[in-house]
XYZ file of C-alpha atoms in Angstrom:
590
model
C 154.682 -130.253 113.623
C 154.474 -130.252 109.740
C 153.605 -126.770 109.304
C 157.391 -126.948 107.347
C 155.485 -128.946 104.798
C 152.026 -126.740 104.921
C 154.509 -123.520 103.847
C 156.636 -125.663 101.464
C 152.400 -126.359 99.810
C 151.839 -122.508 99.981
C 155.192 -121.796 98.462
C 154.127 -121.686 94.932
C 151.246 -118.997 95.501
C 153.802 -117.132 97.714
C 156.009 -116.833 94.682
C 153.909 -116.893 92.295
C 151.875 -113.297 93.763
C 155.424 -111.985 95.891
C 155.076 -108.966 97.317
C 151.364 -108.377 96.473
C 150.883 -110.691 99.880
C 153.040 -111.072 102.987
C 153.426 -114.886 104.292
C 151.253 -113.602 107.332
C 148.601 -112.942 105.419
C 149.031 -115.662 103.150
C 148.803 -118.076 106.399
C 145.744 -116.803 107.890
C 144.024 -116.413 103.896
C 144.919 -120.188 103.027
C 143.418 -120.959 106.716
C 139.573 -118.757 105.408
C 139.998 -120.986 102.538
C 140.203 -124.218 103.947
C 136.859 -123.271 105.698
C 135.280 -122.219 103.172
C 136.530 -125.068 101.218
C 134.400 -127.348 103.649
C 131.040 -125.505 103.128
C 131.370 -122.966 105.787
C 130.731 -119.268 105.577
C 133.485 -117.416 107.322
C 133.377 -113.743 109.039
C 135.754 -112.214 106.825
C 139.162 -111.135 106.147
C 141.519 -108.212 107.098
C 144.905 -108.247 104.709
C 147.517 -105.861 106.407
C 149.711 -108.196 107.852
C 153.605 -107.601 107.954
C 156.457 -110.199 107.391
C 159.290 -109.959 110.313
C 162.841 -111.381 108.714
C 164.132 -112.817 111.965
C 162.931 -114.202 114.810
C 162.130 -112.169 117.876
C 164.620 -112.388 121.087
C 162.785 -110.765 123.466
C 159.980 -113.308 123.769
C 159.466 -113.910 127.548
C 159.241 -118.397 127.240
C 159.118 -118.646 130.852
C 161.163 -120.086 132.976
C 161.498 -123.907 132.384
C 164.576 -125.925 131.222
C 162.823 -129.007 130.486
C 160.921 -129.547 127.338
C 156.981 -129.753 127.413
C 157.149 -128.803 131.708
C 153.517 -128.387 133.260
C 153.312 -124.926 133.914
C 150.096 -124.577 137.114
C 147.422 -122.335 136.217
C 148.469 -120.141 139.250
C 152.026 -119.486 137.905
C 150.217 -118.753 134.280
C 147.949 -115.685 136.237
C 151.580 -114.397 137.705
C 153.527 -114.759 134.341
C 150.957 -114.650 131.519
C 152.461 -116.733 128.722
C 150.482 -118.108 125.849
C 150.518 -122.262 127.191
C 150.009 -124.095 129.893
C 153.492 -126.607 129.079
C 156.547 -125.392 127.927
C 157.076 -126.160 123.730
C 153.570 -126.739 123.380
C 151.142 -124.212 121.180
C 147.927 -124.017 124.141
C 147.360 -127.112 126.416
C 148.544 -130.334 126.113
C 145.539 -132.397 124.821
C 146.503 -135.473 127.196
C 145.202 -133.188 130.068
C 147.559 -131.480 132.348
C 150.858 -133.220 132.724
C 149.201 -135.939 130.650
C 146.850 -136.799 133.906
C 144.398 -137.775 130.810
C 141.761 -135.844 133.077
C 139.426 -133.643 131.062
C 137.900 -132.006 134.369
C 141.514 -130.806 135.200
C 142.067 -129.993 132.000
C 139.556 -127.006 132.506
C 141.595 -124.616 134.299
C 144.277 -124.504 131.615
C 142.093 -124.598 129.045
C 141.010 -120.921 130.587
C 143.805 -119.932 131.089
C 145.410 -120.048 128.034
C 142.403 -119.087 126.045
C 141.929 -116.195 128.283
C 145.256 -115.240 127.596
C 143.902 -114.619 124.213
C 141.454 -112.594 125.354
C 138.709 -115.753 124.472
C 135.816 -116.111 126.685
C 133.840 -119.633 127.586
C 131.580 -119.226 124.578
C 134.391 -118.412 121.574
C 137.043 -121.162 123.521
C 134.004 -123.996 123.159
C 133.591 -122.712 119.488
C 137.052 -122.551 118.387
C 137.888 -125.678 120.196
C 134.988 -127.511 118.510
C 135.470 -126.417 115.135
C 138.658 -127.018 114.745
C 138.066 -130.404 115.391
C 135.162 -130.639 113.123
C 137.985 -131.303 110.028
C 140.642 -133.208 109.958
C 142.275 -135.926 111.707
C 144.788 -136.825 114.110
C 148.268 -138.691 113.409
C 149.953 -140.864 115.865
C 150.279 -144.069 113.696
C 153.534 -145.065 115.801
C 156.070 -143.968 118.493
C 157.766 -140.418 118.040
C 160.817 -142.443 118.383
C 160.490 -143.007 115.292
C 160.580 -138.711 114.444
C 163.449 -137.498 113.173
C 165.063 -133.781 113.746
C 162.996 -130.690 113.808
C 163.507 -128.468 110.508
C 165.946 -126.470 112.479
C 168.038 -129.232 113.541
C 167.518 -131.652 110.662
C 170.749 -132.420 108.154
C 171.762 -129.266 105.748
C 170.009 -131.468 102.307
C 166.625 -131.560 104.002
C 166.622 -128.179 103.054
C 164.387 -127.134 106.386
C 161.835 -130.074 106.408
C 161.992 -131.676 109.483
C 160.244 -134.924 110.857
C 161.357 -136.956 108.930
C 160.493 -140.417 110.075
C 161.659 -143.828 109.891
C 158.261 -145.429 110.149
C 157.314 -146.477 106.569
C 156.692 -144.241 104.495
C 156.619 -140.971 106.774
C 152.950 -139.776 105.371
C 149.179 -141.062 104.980
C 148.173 -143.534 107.326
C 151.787 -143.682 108.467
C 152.328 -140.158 109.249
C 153.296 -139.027 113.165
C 152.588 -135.459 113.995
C 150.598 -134.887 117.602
C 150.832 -138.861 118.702
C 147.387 -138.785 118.687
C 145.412 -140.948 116.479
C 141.910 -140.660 114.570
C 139.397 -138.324 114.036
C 136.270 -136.625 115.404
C 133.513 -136.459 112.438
C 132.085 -138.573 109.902
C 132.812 -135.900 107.137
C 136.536 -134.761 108.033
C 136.675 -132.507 105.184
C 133.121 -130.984 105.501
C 131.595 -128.952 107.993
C 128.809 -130.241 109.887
C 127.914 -130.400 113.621
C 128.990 -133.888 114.300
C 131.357 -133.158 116.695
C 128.932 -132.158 119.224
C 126.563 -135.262 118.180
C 129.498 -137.422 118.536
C 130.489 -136.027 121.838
C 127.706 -136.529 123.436
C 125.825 -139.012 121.811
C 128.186 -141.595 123.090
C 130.129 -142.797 126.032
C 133.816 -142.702 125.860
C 136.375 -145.253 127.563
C 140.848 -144.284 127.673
C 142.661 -145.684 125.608
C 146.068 -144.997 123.913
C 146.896 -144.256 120.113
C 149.556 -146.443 118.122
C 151.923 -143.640 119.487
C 150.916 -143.925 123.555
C 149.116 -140.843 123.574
C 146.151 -140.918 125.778
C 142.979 -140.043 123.780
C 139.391 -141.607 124.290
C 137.719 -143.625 122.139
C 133.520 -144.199 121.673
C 133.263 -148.012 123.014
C 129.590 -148.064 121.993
C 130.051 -146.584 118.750
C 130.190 -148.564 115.702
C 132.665 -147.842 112.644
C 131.621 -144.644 111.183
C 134.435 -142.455 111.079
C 136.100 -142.779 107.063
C 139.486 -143.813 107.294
C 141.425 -141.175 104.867
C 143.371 -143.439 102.863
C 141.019 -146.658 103.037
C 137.957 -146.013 101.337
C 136.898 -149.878 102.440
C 137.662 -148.525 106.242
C 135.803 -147.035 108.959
C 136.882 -146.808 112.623
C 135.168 -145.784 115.744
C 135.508 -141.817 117.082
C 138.214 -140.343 119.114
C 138.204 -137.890 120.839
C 141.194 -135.552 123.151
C 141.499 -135.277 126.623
C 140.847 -131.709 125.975
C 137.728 -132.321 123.808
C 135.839 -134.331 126.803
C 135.847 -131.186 128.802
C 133.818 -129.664 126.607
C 130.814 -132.168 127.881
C 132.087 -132.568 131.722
C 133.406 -128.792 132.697
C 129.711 -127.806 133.972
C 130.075 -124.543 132.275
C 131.498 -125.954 129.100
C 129.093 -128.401 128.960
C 125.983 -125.448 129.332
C 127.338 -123.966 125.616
C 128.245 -127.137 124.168
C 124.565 -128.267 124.308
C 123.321 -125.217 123.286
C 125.693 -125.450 120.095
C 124.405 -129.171 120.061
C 120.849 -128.167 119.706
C 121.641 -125.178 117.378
C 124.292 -125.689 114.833
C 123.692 -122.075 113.414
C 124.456 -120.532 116.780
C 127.532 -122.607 116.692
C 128.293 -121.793 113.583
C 128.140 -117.764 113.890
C 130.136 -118.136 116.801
C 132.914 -120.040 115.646
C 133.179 -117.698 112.466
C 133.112 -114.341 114.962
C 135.763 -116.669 117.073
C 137.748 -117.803 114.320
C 138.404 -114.030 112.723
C 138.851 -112.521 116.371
C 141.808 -115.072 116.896
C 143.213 -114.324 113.395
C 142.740 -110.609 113.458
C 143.478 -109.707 117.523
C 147.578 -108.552 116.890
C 146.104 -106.502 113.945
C 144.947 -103.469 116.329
C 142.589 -101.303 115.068
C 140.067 -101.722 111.817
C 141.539 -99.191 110.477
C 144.480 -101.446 109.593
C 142.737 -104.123 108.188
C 143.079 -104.220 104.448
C 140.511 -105.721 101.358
C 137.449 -106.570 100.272
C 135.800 -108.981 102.696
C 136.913 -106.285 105.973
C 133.464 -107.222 107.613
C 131.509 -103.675 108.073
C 130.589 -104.201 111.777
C 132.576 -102.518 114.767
C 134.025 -105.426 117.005
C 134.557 -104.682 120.966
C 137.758 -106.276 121.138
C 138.958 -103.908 117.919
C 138.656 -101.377 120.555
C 136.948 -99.111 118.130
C 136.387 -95.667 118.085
C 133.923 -92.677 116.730
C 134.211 -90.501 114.065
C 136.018 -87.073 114.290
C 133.973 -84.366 115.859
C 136.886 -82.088 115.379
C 139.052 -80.333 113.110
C 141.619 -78.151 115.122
C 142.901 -75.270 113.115
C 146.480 -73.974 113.860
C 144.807 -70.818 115.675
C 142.900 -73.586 117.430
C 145.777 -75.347 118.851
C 147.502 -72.128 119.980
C 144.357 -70.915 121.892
C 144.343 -74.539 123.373
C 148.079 -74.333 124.197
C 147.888 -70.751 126.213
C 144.867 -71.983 127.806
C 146.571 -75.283 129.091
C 149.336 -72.963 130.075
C 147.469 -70.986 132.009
C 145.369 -73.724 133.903
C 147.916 -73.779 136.745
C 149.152 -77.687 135.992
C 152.800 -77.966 136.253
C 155.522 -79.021 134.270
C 155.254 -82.691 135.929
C 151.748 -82.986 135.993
C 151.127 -82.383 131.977
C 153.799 -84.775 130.938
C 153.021 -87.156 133.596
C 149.215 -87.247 132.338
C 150.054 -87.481 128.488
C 152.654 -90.324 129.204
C 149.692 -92.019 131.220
C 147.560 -91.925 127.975
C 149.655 -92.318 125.248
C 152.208 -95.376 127.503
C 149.471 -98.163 127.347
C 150.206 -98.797 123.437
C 151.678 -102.155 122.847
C 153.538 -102.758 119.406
C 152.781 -106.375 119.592
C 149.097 -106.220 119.201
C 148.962 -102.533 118.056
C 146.151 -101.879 121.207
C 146.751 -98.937 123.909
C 147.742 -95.347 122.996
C 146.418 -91.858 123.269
C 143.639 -91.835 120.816
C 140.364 -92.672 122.580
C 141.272 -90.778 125.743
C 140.523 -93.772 127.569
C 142.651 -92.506 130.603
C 139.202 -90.963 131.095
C 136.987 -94.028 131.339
C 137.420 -96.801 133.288
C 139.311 -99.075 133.696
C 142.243 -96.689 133.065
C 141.335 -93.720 135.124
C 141.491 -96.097 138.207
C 145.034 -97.809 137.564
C 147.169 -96.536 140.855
C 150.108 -95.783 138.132
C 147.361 -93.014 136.559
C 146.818 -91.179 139.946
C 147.937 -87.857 138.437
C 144.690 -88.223 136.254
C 142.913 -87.345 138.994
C 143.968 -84.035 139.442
C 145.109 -83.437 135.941
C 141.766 -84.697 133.878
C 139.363 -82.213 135.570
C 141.284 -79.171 134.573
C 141.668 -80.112 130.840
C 138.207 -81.863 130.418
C 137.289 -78.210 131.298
C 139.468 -76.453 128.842
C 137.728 -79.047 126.149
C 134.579 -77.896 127.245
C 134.961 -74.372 127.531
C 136.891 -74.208 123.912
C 134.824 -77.227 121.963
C 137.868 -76.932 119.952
C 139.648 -80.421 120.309
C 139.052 -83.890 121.647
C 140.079 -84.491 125.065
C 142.120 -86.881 123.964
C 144.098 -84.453 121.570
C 144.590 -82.053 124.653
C 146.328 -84.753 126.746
C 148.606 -84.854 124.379
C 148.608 -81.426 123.973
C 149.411 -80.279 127.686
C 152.644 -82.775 127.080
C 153.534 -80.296 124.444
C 153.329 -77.462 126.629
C 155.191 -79.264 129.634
C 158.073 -79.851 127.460
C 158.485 -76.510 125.544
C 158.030 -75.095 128.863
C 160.811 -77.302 130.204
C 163.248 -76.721 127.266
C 162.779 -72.963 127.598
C 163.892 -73.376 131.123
C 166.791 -75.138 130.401
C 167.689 -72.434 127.717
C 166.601 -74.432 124.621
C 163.630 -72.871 122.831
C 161.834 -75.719 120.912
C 158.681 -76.428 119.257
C 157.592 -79.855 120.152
C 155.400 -81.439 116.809
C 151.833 -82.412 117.618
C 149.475 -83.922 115.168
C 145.513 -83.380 115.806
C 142.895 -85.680 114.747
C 142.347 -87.697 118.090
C 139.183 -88.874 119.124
C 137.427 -89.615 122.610
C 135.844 -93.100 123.046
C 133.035 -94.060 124.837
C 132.425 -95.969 128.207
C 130.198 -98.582 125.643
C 133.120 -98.852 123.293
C 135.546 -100.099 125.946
C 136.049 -103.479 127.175
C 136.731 -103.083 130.356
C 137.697 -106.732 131.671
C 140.479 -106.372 127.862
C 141.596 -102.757 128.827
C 142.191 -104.498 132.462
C 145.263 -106.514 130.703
C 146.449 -103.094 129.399
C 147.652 -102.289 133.125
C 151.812 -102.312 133.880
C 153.185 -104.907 135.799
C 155.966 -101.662 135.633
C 156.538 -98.933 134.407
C 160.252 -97.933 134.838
C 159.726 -94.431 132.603
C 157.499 -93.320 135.626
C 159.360 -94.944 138.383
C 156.264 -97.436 138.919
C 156.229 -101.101 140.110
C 153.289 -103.007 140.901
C 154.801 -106.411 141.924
C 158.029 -107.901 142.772
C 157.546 -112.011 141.715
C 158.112 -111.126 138.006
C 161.441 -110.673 136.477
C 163.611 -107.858 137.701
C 163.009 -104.345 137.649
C 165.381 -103.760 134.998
C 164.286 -106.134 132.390
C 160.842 -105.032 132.995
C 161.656 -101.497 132.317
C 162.959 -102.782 129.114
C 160.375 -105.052 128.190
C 158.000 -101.329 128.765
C 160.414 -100.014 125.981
C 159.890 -103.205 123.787
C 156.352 -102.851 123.245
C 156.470 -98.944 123.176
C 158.687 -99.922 119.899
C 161.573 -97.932 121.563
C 165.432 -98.343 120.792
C 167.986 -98.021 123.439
C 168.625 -94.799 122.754
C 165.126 -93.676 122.761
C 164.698 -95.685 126.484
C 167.804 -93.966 127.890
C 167.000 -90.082 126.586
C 163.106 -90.458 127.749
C 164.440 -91.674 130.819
C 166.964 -88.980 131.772
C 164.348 -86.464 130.653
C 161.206 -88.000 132.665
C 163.354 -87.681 135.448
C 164.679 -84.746 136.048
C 161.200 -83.219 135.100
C 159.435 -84.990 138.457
C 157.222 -87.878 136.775
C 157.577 -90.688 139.185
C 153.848 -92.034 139.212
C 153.535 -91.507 142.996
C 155.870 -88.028 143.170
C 158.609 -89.597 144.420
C 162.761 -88.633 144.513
C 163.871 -91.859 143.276
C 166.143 -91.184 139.939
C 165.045 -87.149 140.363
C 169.357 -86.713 140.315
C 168.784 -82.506 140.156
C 168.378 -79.502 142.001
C 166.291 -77.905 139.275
C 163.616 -80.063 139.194
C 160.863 -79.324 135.763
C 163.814 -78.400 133.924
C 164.852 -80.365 131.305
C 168.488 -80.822 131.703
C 170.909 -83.630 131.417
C 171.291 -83.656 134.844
C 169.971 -87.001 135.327
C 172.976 -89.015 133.204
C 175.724 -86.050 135.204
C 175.205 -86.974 138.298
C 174.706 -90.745 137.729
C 177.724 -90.763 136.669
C 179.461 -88.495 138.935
C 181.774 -90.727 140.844
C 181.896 -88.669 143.799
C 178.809 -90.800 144.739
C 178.329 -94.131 146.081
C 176.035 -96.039 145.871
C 174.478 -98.536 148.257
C 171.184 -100.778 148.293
C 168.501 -99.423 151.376
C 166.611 -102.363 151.702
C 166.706 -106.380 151.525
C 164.832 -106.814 147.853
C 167.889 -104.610 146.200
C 165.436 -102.589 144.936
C 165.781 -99.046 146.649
C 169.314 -97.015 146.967
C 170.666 -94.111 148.437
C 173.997 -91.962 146.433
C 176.371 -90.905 149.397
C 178.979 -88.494 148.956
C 181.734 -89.960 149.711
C 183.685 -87.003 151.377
C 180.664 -86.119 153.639
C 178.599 -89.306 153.740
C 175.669 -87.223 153.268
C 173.146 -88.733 151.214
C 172.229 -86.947 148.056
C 169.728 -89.244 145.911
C 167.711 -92.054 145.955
C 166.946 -94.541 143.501
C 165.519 -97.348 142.064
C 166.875 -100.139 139.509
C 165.287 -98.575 137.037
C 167.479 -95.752 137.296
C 171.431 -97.147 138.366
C 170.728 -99.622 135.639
C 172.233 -97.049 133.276
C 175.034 -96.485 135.203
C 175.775 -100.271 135.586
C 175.293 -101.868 132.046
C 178.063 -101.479 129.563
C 175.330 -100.638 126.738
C 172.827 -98.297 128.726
C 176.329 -96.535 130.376
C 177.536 -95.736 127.383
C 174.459 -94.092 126.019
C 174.122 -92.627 129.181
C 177.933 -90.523 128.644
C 176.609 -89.112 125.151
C 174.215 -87.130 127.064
C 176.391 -86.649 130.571
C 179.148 -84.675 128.228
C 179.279 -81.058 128.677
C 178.015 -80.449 125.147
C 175.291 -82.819 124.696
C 172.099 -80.228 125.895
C 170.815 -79.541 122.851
C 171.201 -82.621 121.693
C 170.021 -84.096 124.605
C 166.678 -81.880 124.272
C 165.753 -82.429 120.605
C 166.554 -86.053 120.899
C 164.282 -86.011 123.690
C 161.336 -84.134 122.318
C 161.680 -87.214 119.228
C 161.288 -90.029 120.961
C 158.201 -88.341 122.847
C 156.491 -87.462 119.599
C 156.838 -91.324 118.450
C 155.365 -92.763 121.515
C 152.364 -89.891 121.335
C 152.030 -90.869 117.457
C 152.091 -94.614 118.500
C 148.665 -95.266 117.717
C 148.164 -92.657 114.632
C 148.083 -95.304 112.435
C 146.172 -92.540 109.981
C 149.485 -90.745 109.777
C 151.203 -93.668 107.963
């Protein structure tokens, strides 16, 4: 609520500098500001944001139909989604389902935090200091709000809320419902908020707008009324902001912040920037002056090259990976592994690092072939000292593949780009790389559970944060397939007699109507393709596979590569969209 009006304030600098600074940036800079503003000294700033032109479909909501429905902290861990009631930003600050509880309120409070990869400590900070400024607004019913900027009338010109109490603004303005404010200096930063919250006991009440908040009963009038100067009123606090003092473990680091504003303080600033900076990815990304120097865990950071592979280098590399004895499947299925993890929304996963190596990675069940696979080319890195391991995972994917085309008739050089690097155990959080691990993985034939969406859409989702297209899904598919990479080795989707060659023999026989088929088990998940003169069964398969057979989109991508003509095609197009999702994280080749 009002951010419409908070953009329509930044407007003028937004114009004024244009493309010199993208609205994300701009958002997240006016936000330093404001701190600093108020006296405090902020962790820094990392420019590099970019501007997306229209809004994103494929955001997973959940699966309410009601506005502001109580979602239960067990159905969060099952579906991770960013808050714990439908329409709301984290929690609702009246306590779950507006139980006006703060001990309940603890449990979502975690879980939506954690979500955001916050621990106790940085929630308590950024909790707290956000309510050190500022105020809340609830000086009368929402009835009295008017249309959100999306559905308010064509001449409001995309301000919504407009109100018909008064004037709309100042000490008649309606935002949250809520109503007051935490700190005696609402525009400076102190550590009042913490005095105030436990210096005094706090009774329910309800705001002008029948919100539930609390209120200090033995308090007198010390917090400045905004537009009064001859005003004071007592302190409010949330539902939310009373579990700082009565979660036991909340209450542990609020004292401590109580007793040491400074530690407060550095935590909130190393809070504050990780929340504003965590969808940036790696440091390398961040752009400006005030990019603090120091290498953040949760940046997933990584060590300086030891390596320089020369061209003879990565032709030595490439015979000796070739003569290791790994097979076709086995060096695509372990470069997939490393490189599949990336995830366009917050830029972390990818090949570089190597982290299949380390845990939590090398123990995912989805990554058993790097078991088998990592020995033999950690060797081959040790024996050359020509490469990063992490550059010869990728690498061995390059020799499966050429090897694969040159079976199929196609020769083909597949493009790889050195420069990788191989993290350390100490520069890899393990409980963050944890969230890394698939629900699914349709390109490898790989599902972990069956109480979240549909195999399908899951496999699609994969391909959404591997920045794929539809095209790019459907030809890595068809390839993956026919050259054996099903995480657990599988025949489900393997539709050829010529397996580790790569053919279009996938999208052929998919779409060979001679077969039918027919669902092998009560979840619709597994299927069997009968011939229909002999009733013999041919293939097996999963969703994932007769999914692009069944939709109209997916089917007819599926035909360009099932035509008689479309090898070649088929192979380079192939080889492509394999090089992007290897290059996924190389944001140095930008």
């Amino acid at each position: 609520v009002s951010l419409d009006k908070a953009r329509r304030l930044l407007w003028p600098i937004k114009q004024k500098y244009g493309q010199k600074i993208s609205w994300a940036d701009l958002f997240i800079l006016a936000g330093n500001v404001a701190l600093e503003n108020s006296g405090f000294r902020t962790f820094g700033f990392g420019a590099g944001r970019e501007d997306v032109w229209e809004p994103d479909l494929d955001v997973n909501w959940g699966d309410e139909k009601a506005w502001l429905t109580h979602r239960h902290p067990e159905a969060l861990a099952k579906a991770p989604l960013g808050a714990t009631e439908m329409g709301l930003i984290y929690v609702n600050p009246e306590g779950p389902d507006h139980s006006g509880e703060p001990l309940s309120a603890a449990a979502a409070i975690r879980a939506t935090f954690g979500n955001m990869g916050m621990n106790d400590e940085e929630t308590v900070a950024l909790i707290a200091g956000g309510h050190t400024l500022g105020k809340t607004h609830g000086a009368a019913a929402a009835s009295h709000v008017g249309a959100d900027p999306e559905a308010a009338p064509i001449e409001a010109q995309g301000v919504g809320g407009a109100t018909s109490y008064g004037s709309g603004g100042g000490a008649e303005a309606i935002t949250s419902g809520r109503e007051g404010g935490w700190t005696q200096t609402p525009t400076q930063w102190s550590n009042y908020f913490f005095e105030n919250l436990f210096k005094y006991e706090w009774v329910q009440t309800r705001s002008p707008a029948g919100a539930i908040q609390f209120e200090a009963v033995d308090a007198p009038d010390i917090i400045p009324d905004p537009f009064d100067p001859s005003k004071k009123r007592k302190p409010t606090m949330l539902v939310t902001d009373l579990t700082l003092r009565f979660d036991p473990e909340f209450e542990k680091i609020s004292r401590r912040f109580l007793n040491d504003p400074q530690a407060f303080n550095e935590a909130f600033a190393r809070a504050w920037f990780k929340l504003t900076h965590r969808d940036m990815g790696p440091k390398a990304r961040y752009i400006g002056p005030e990019v603090p120097k120091e290498d953040l865990i949760w940046q997933d950071p990584l060590p300086q090259p030891l390596y320089q592979p020369t061209q003879e280098d990565i032709i030595t590399l490439k015979a000796a990976i070739a003569a290791s004895g790994l097979s076709i499947s086995e060096m695509v299925s372990v470069a997939w592994a490393s490189a599949s993890t990336f995830r366009g929304g917050d830029k972390r996963g990818g090949a570089n690092g190597a982290r299949l190596a380390l845990a939590p990675q090398r123990d995912w069940d989805v990554n058993a072939v790097a078991a088998r696979v990592l020995p033999v080319l950690e060797e081959i890195q040790k024996t050359t000292n020509k490469a990063s391991l992490a550059d010869i995972i990728v690498l061995a994917g390059v020799v499966g593949i050429e090897q694969a085309a040159a079976a199929a008739g196609v020769s083909i050089s597949v493009p790889f780009a050195p420069g990788r690097v191989d993290a350390r155990q100490d520069q890899t959080d393990i409980e963050m790389f944890s969230l890394l691990e698939p629900i699914a993985d349709g390109f490898r034939n790989y599902r972990a559970r069956l109480d979240v969406s549909t195999t399908e859409s899951l496999l699609i989702d994969k391909a959404q944060q591997l920045t794929l297209t539809a095209p790019e899904m459907t030809v890595l598919v068809g390839g993956m397939r026919v050259l054996g990479t099903n995480f657990d080795g599988s025949q489900n989707g393997v539709f050829t007699d010529r397996p580790g060659v790569l053919s279009t023999d996938f999208f052929a026989n998919l779409l060979d109507m001679r077969y039918e088929w027919k669902p092998t088990d009560d979840a619709n998940e597994l299927f069997e393709g009968r011939d229909r003169l002999t009733g013999e069964v041919k293939y097996t398969a999963t969703r994932a596979d007769l999914v692009f057979g069944s939709n109209s989109v997916l089917r007819a991508l599926a035909e360009v590569y099932a035509c008689s003509d479309a090898h070649e095609k088929f192979v380079k197009d192939f080889v492509a969209a394999w090089v992007k999702v290897m290059n996924l994280d190389r944001f140095d080749l930008l």
